[in-house]
Coordinates of C-alpha atoms in Angstrom, one line a residue:
M120 CA -183.6 43.6 128.9
K121 CA -183.8 44.0 125.2
L122 CA -186.8 44.8 122.9
S123 CA -186.3 41.5 121.0
E124 CA -187.0 39.5 124.1
F125 CA -190.6 40.6 123.9
K126 CA -191.1 39.4 120.3
F127 CA -193.6 36.6 119.6
D128 CA -195.8 35.5 116.7
L129 CA -199.3 36.5 117.4
P130 CA -201.8 35.1 114.9
E131 CA -204.0 37.9 113.5
S132 CA -207.1 35.8 114.2
L133 CA -206.4 36.2 118.0
L134 CA -206.7 40.0 117.9
A135 CA -210.2 40.5 119.3
Q136 CA -212.3 42.5 116.9
H137 CA -215.4 42.6 119.2
P138 CA -215.8 42.2 123.0
A139 CA -217.3 39.1 124.5
K140 CA -221.1 39.0 124.4
N141 CA -221.2 39.6 128.2
R142 CA -218.4 41.5 129.9
D143 CA -217.9 39.1 132.7
E144 CA -217.9 36.0 130.4
S145 CA -214.5 36.8 128.9
R146 CA -211.9 34.1 129.6
L147 CA -209.6 34.5 132.5
M148 CA -206.1 33.0 132.7
V149 CA -204.9 32.8 136.3
L150 CA -201.1 32.8 136.7
H151 CA -199.5 31.9 140.0
R152 CA -196.1 33.4 140.4
D153 CA -195.0 31.2 143.3
S154 CA -195.8 27.8 141.7
G155 CA -195.9 28.7 138.0
K156 CA -199.4 27.1 137.8
I157 CA -201.7 28.3 135.1
E158 CA -205.5 28.0 135.4
H159 CA -208.2 28.6 132.8
R160 CA -211.3 30.2 134.2
V161 CA -214.1 32.7 133.2
F162 CA -213.8 36.3 134.3
K163 CA -216.7 36.2 136.8
D164 CA -214.7 33.5 138.7
I165 CA -212.3 36.2 139.8
I166 CA -214.1 36.7 143.1
E167 CA -212.9 33.3 144.2
Y168 CA -209.3 34.6 144.5
F169 CA -210.1 37.5 146.8
T170 CA -211.4 37.8 150.3
D171 CA -212.4 40.2 153.1
G172 CA -210.0 43.1 153.3
D173 CA -208.4 42.7 149.9
V174 CA -208.5 45.7 147.5
F175 CA -209.0 46.3 143.8
V176 CA -207.6 49.5 142.5
V177 CA -209.4 50.6 139.3
N178 CA -208.8 53.4 136.8
D179 CA -212.0 55.5 136.6
T180 CA -210.9 57.6 133.6
K181 CA -213.6 58.1 131.0
V182 CA -212.9 57.7 127.2
F183 CA -214.1 60.7 125.2
P184 CA -215.1 60.4 121.5
A185 CA -211.7 61.6 120.3
R186 CA -211.9 60.7 116.6
L187 CA -213.4 63.4 114.4
Y188 CA -213.7 63.7 110.6
G189 CA -213.4 67.2 109.0
N190 CA -213.2 68.5 105.5
K191 CA -210.4 70.8 104.3
E192 CA -211.5 74.2 103.0
K193 CA -211.3 74.6 99.2
T194 CA -210.5 71.0 98.4
G195 CA -213.1 69.3 100.6
A196 CA -210.7 66.4 101.3
Q197 CA -211.7 64.3 104.3
I198 CA -209.2 64.5 107.2
E199 CA -209.3 62.4 110.3
V200 CA -208.6 64.5 113.4
F201 CA -207.7 62.6 116.6
L202 CA -207.9 64.7 119.7
L203 CA -205.1 63.9 122.1
R204 CA -205.4 66.6 124.8
E205 CA -206.7 70.1 125.4
L206 CA -203.8 72.6 125.7
N207 CA -205.8 75.8 126.5
K208 CA -209.5 75.7 127.5
E209 CA -210.1 79.4 127.0
I210 CA -209.1 79.5 123.3
H211 CA -210.0 75.8 122.5
L212 CA -206.4 74.9 121.7
W213 CA -205.8 71.1 121.2
D214 CA -203.0 68.7 120.5
V215 CA -204.1 66.4 117.7
L216 CA -203.0 63.8 115.2
V217 CA -204.2 64.2 111.6
D218 CA -204.5 61.7 108.7
P219 CA -203.5 62.1 105.9
A220 CA -200.9 64.4 107.5
R221 CA -199.2 65.4 104.2
K222 CA -202.4 67.4 103.3
I223 CA -202.5 69.5 106.4
R224 CA -200.4 72.6 106.8
V225 CA -200.2 75.5 109.2
G226 CA -203.0 78.0 108.3
N227 CA -205.4 75.3 106.8
K228 CA -209.0 75.4 108.1
L229 CA -211.1 72.3 108.7
Y230 CA -214.9 72.2 108.7
F231 CA -216.8 69.6 110.6
G232 CA -220.1 68.2 109.2
E233 CA -223.2 70.4 109.2
S234 CA -222.1 72.0 112.5
D235 CA -220.7 75.4 113.1
M236 CA -217.4 73.8 114.2
V237 CA -214.3 75.1 112.4
A238 CA -210.7 74.5 113.3
E239 CA -207.5 76.2 112.2
V240 CA -204.1 74.5 112.1
I241 CA -201.7 76.6 114.3
D242 CA -198.5 74.5 114.4
N243 CA -196.8 71.3 113.4
T244 CA -195.7 69.2 116.4
T245 CA -194.6 65.8 114.9
S246 CA -195.0 64.1 111.5
R247 CA -198.7 63.5 112.2
G248 CA -199.1 65.9 115.1
R249 CA -200.6 69.3 114.9
T250 CA -201.8 72.0 117.2
I251 CA -205.3 73.2 116.2
K252 CA -207.6 76.0 117.5
F253 CA -211.3 75.5 117.3
L254 CA -213.2 78.6 116.2
F255 CA -216.4 78.4 118.2
D256 CA -218.7 81.1 119.5
G257 CA -220.9 79.3 122.0
S258 CA -220.4 78.5 125.7
D259 CA -217.9 75.8 127.0
E260 CA -220.8 73.5 127.6
E261 CA -222.0 73.9 124.0
F262 CA -218.5 73.4 122.7
Y263 CA -217.9 70.1 124.5
K264 CA -221.4 68.9 123.5
A265 CA -220.6 69.7 119.9
L266 CA -217.3 67.8 120.1
H267 CA -219.1 64.9 121.8
D268 CA -221.8 64.8 119.0
L269 CA -219.2 65.0 116.2
G270 CA -216.7 62.5 117.7
E271 CA -216.5 58.8 117.3
T272 CA -215.5 56.2 119.9
P273 CA -211.7 55.9 119.4
I274 CA -211.3 52.1 119.1
P275 CA -207.6 51.5 118.1
K276 CA -207.8 50.9 114.4
E277 CA -204.2 49.7 114.2
F278 CA -205.4 46.4 115.8
I279 CA -209.2 46.5 115.4
S280 CA -209.7 46.4 111.7
R281 CA -213.4 47.3 111.4
E282 CA -215.5 50.4 111.4
T283 CA -216.7 51.8 114.8
E284 CA -220.1 50.5 115.7
A285 CA -222.9 51.9 117.9
A286 CA -222.1 49.2 120.6
D287 CA -218.6 50.5 121.0
K288 CA -219.9 53.6 122.7
E289 CA -220.9 51.5 125.7
R290 CA -218.5 48.6 125.5
Y291 CA -215.2 50.6 125.0
Q292 CA -215.9 52.2 128.4
T293 CA -215.7 50.7 131.9
I294 CA -218.9 50.6 134.0
Y295 CA -217.3 52.8 136.6
A296 CA -215.8 55.5 134.2
K297 CA -216.2 58.9 135.8
H298 CA -213.6 61.5 134.8
T299 CA -213.4 62.3 131.1
G300 CA -209.9 62.5 129.7
A301 CA -208.8 59.2 128.1
V302 CA -208.3 58.5 124.4
A303 CA -208.0 54.8 125.0
A304 CA -209.9 52.5 127.4
P305 CA -208.2 51.0 130.5
S306 CA -209.0 47.6 129.0
A307 CA -208.6 45.3 132.0
G308 CA -211.5 47.1 133.6
L309 CA -213.8 46.4 130.6
H310 CA -214.6 42.9 132.0
F311 CA -216.3 44.1 135.2
T312 CA -220.1 44.1 135.5
R313 CA -222.3 45.5 138.3
E314 CA -223.0 41.9 139.4
V315 CA -219.2 41.1 139.8
M316 CA -218.8 44.4 141.7
K317 CA -221.7 43.6 144.0
R318 CA -220.3 40.1 144.7
L319 CA -216.9 41.6 145.6
E320 CA -218.6 44.1 147.9
I321 CA -220.6 41.3 149.7
K322 CA -217.3 39.4 150.2
G323 CA -215.7 42.4 151.9
V324 CA -213.4 43.3 149.0
D325 CA -212.8 47.1 148.6
V326 CA -212.8 48.7 145.2
V327 CA -211.1 52.1 145.1
P328 CA -210.4 54.5 142.2
V329 CA -207.3 56.2 140.9
T330 CA -207.5 58.2 137.7
L331 CA -204.9 58.0 134.9
H332 CA -206.0 59.6 131.6
V333 CA -204.7 57.1 129.0
G334 CA -203.0 58.7 126.0
L335 CA -202.2 57.2 122.6
G336 CA -198.6 56.7 123.9
T337 CA -200.0 53.5 125.4
F338 CA -199.9 52.1 121.8
R339 CA -196.8 53.8 120.6
P340 CA -194.2 51.2 119.4
V341 CA -190.9 50.9 121.2
D342 CA -188.3 51.5 118.5
V343 CA -185.0 51.1 120.5
E344 CA -183.5 47.7 121.3
D345 CA -182.1 49.1 124.6
L346 CA -185.3 49.6 126.7
T347 CA -183.5 52.1 129.0
K348 CA -183.5 54.5 126.0
H349 CA -187.3 54.4 125.5
K350 CA -189.3 57.5 126.7
M351 CA -192.9 57.1 127.7
D352 CA -195.5 59.9 126.9
S353 CA -196.6 61.8 130.0
E354 CA -200.1 61.1 131.3
N355 CA -202.1 63.0 133.9
F356 CA -203.0 61.0 137.0
I357 CA -204.6 61.4 140.4
V358 CA -204.3 59.2 143.5
P359 CA -207.1 60.3 145.9
A360 CA -206.3 60.4 149.7
D361 CA -209.3 58.0 150.4
S362 CA -208.0 55.4 148.0
A363 CA -204.4 55.6 149.4
A364 CA -205.7 55.1 152.9
V365 CA -207.6 51.9 151.9
V366 CA -204.7 50.5 150.0
N367 CA -202.2 51.2 152.8
R368 CA -204.6 49.6 155.4
A369 CA -204.6 46.5 153.2
L370 CA -200.8 46.5 152.9
D371 CA -200.4 46.8 156.6
A372 CA -202.8 43.9 157.1
K373 CA -200.8 41.8 154.5
K374 CA -203.9 41.6 152.2
R375 CA -204.0 41.5 148.4
V376 CA -203.9 44.8 146.5
C377 CA -204.8 44.1 142.9
A378 CA -204.0 46.7 140.3
V379 CA -206.8 46.6 137.7
G380 CA -204.7 47.2 134.5
T381 CA -201.3 48.6 133.8
T382 CA -202.6 52.2 134.0
S383 CA -203.7 51.7 137.7
M384 CA -200.3 50.1 138.3
R385 CA -198.5 53.0 136.7
A386 CA -200.4 55.6 138.7
M387 CA -199.7 53.7 142.0
E388 CA -196.0 53.1 141.2
S389 CA -195.7 56.8 140.4
S390 CA -196.9 57.7 143.9
V391 CA -194.9 55.7 146.4
S392 CA -193.8 57.1 149.8
A393 CA -190.4 56.6 151.4
H394 CA -192.0 53.8 153.5
S395 CA -193.3 51.9 150.4
R396 CA -196.8 53.0 150.9
L397 CA -199.2 54.8 148.5
K398 CA -199.4 58.5 148.8
P399 CA -202.1 60.9 147.5
T400 CA -200.8 62.7 144.4
E401 CA -202.0 64.7 141.4
G402 CA -199.6 65.2 138.5
W403 CA -198.1 63.7 135.4
T404 CA -196.2 60.5 135.0
D405 CA -193.9 59.1 132.3
K406 CA -192.9 56.1 134.3
F407 CA -191.8 53.1 132.2
I408 CA -191.9 49.8 134.0
F409 CA -190.0 46.9 132.5
P410 CA -188.0 44.0 133.9
P411 CA -186.4 43.9 136.4
Y412 CA -188.6 46.1 138.6
D413 CA -189.4 46.0 142.3
F414 CA -193.1 46.7 142.7
K415 CA -193.8 48.6 145.9
I416 CA -197.7 48.6 146.2
S417 CA -199.6 45.9 144.3
N418 CA -199.1 42.2 144.9
A419 CA -201.7 41.2 142.2
L420 CA -202.3 42.4 138.6
L421 CA -205.3 42.0 136.4
T422 CA -204.5 42.8 132.8
N423 CA -205.4 41.8 129.2
F424 CA -203.2 39.9 126.8
H425 CA -200.9 42.4 125.0
T426 CA -199.4 42.7 121.6
P427 CA -195.7 41.8 121.0
E428 CA -193.0 44.3 122.0
S429 CA -195.6 46.6 123.7
T430 CA -194.8 48.6 126.9
L431 CA -197.9 46.9 128.4
M432 CA -196.5 43.4 127.9
M433 CA -193.2 44.6 129.4
M434 CA -194.9 45.7 132.6
A435 CA -196.8 42.3 132.8
S436 CA -193.4 40.6 132.3
A437 CA -191.8 42.6 135.1
F438 CA -194.7 41.6 137.4
A439 CA -195.0 37.9 136.5
G440 CA -191.4 37.2 135.7
H441 CA -190.3 37.1 132.1
E442 CA -190.0 33.3 131.6
L443 CA -193.4 32.7 133.2
L444 CA -195.1 35.4 131.2
I445 CA -193.7 34.1 127.9
E446 CA -194.9 30.6 128.8
A447 CA -198.3 32.0 129.7
Y448 CA -198.5 33.8 126.3
Q449 CA -197.5 30.6 124.4
T450 CA -200.3 28.8 126.3
A451 CA -202.7 31.6 125.5
I452 CA -202.0 31.3 121.8
K453 CA -202.3 27.5 121.9
E454 CA -205.6 27.8 123.8
K455 CA -206.8 30.6 121.4
Y456 CA -207.3 33.3 124.0
K457 CA -208.2 36.7 122.5
F458 CA -205.6 39.5 122.7
F459 CA -205.7 43.3 123.0
S460 CA -208.4 45.8 124.2
Y461 CA -211.5 43.6 123.6
G462 CA -209.6 40.4 124.4
D463 CA -209.5 38.1 127.4
A464 CA -208.0 38.7 130.9
M465 CA -205.1 37.5 132.9
L466 CA -204.9 37.6 136.7
I467 CA -201.3 37.4 138.0
L468 CA -201.1 36.5 141.7

């Protein structure tokens, strides 16, 4: 398939700027692949579509406050430093994006607020990318606390055109987030509340975790018409043995296995055994899923509504079938569903 087949006109007014007042009261579109039927529900109704022995696979990555603001030595110019990943824990070496990049050269030092935190630019990696080394004397615990205190919740400002608010700290995080490492939230999981989780448990539905630390590559635009030429950024993931066992038991019993979000789906599809079962794995994946694709593990997908030409939309299209997904998106626009991280949800069965 070609990039242009994923183009559609998304009114700016439908890009959600804030989450729904209550997590589980977002809207939910239910898309039935067998019949093409589209239903309009509320997220908390999701439990009606699952029964005893079905499984939800959630991504328990935790978003860290990755956006920092520093001042350049001598000039005092404010520089945004977006932490991508830690390269070396011992010497506090990080892969980052800087803005404005033209002002930042190798050897420059950045000072952060009133703290003792200073960083030196060690290398250029891409036009906006830099490798920086934090110069910090305290313990690891003190270092991470300082980063946490200085950092801001990394809501994606390309699509959410407002300043970060205090509420984002809680709302741009799933209620089951556990392992710190993501710079973007696995957004399909943002709709779950403790009440919904409890009602699923009472119904006999298992909820099991995988971990995939979402990187900024999730928002990186595809800039080639031929999708086979696009390269995904690598992301670190873990499929625990306990989770794999529960999923495989459900598959053997012909039950529903629902991937909560494209990140859970990528983790599972990156860890398939020769017998089309989920295997425990820990590693990195750059798997790019676009149509046509034969999904081996999940037979249901919960996801948000995605922006045009995004890799997330491409995976949803591969799962739903391209024509049905385009029809669903046109319906969503007509019915004024909200798109992107803080937007509404779609359940594809």
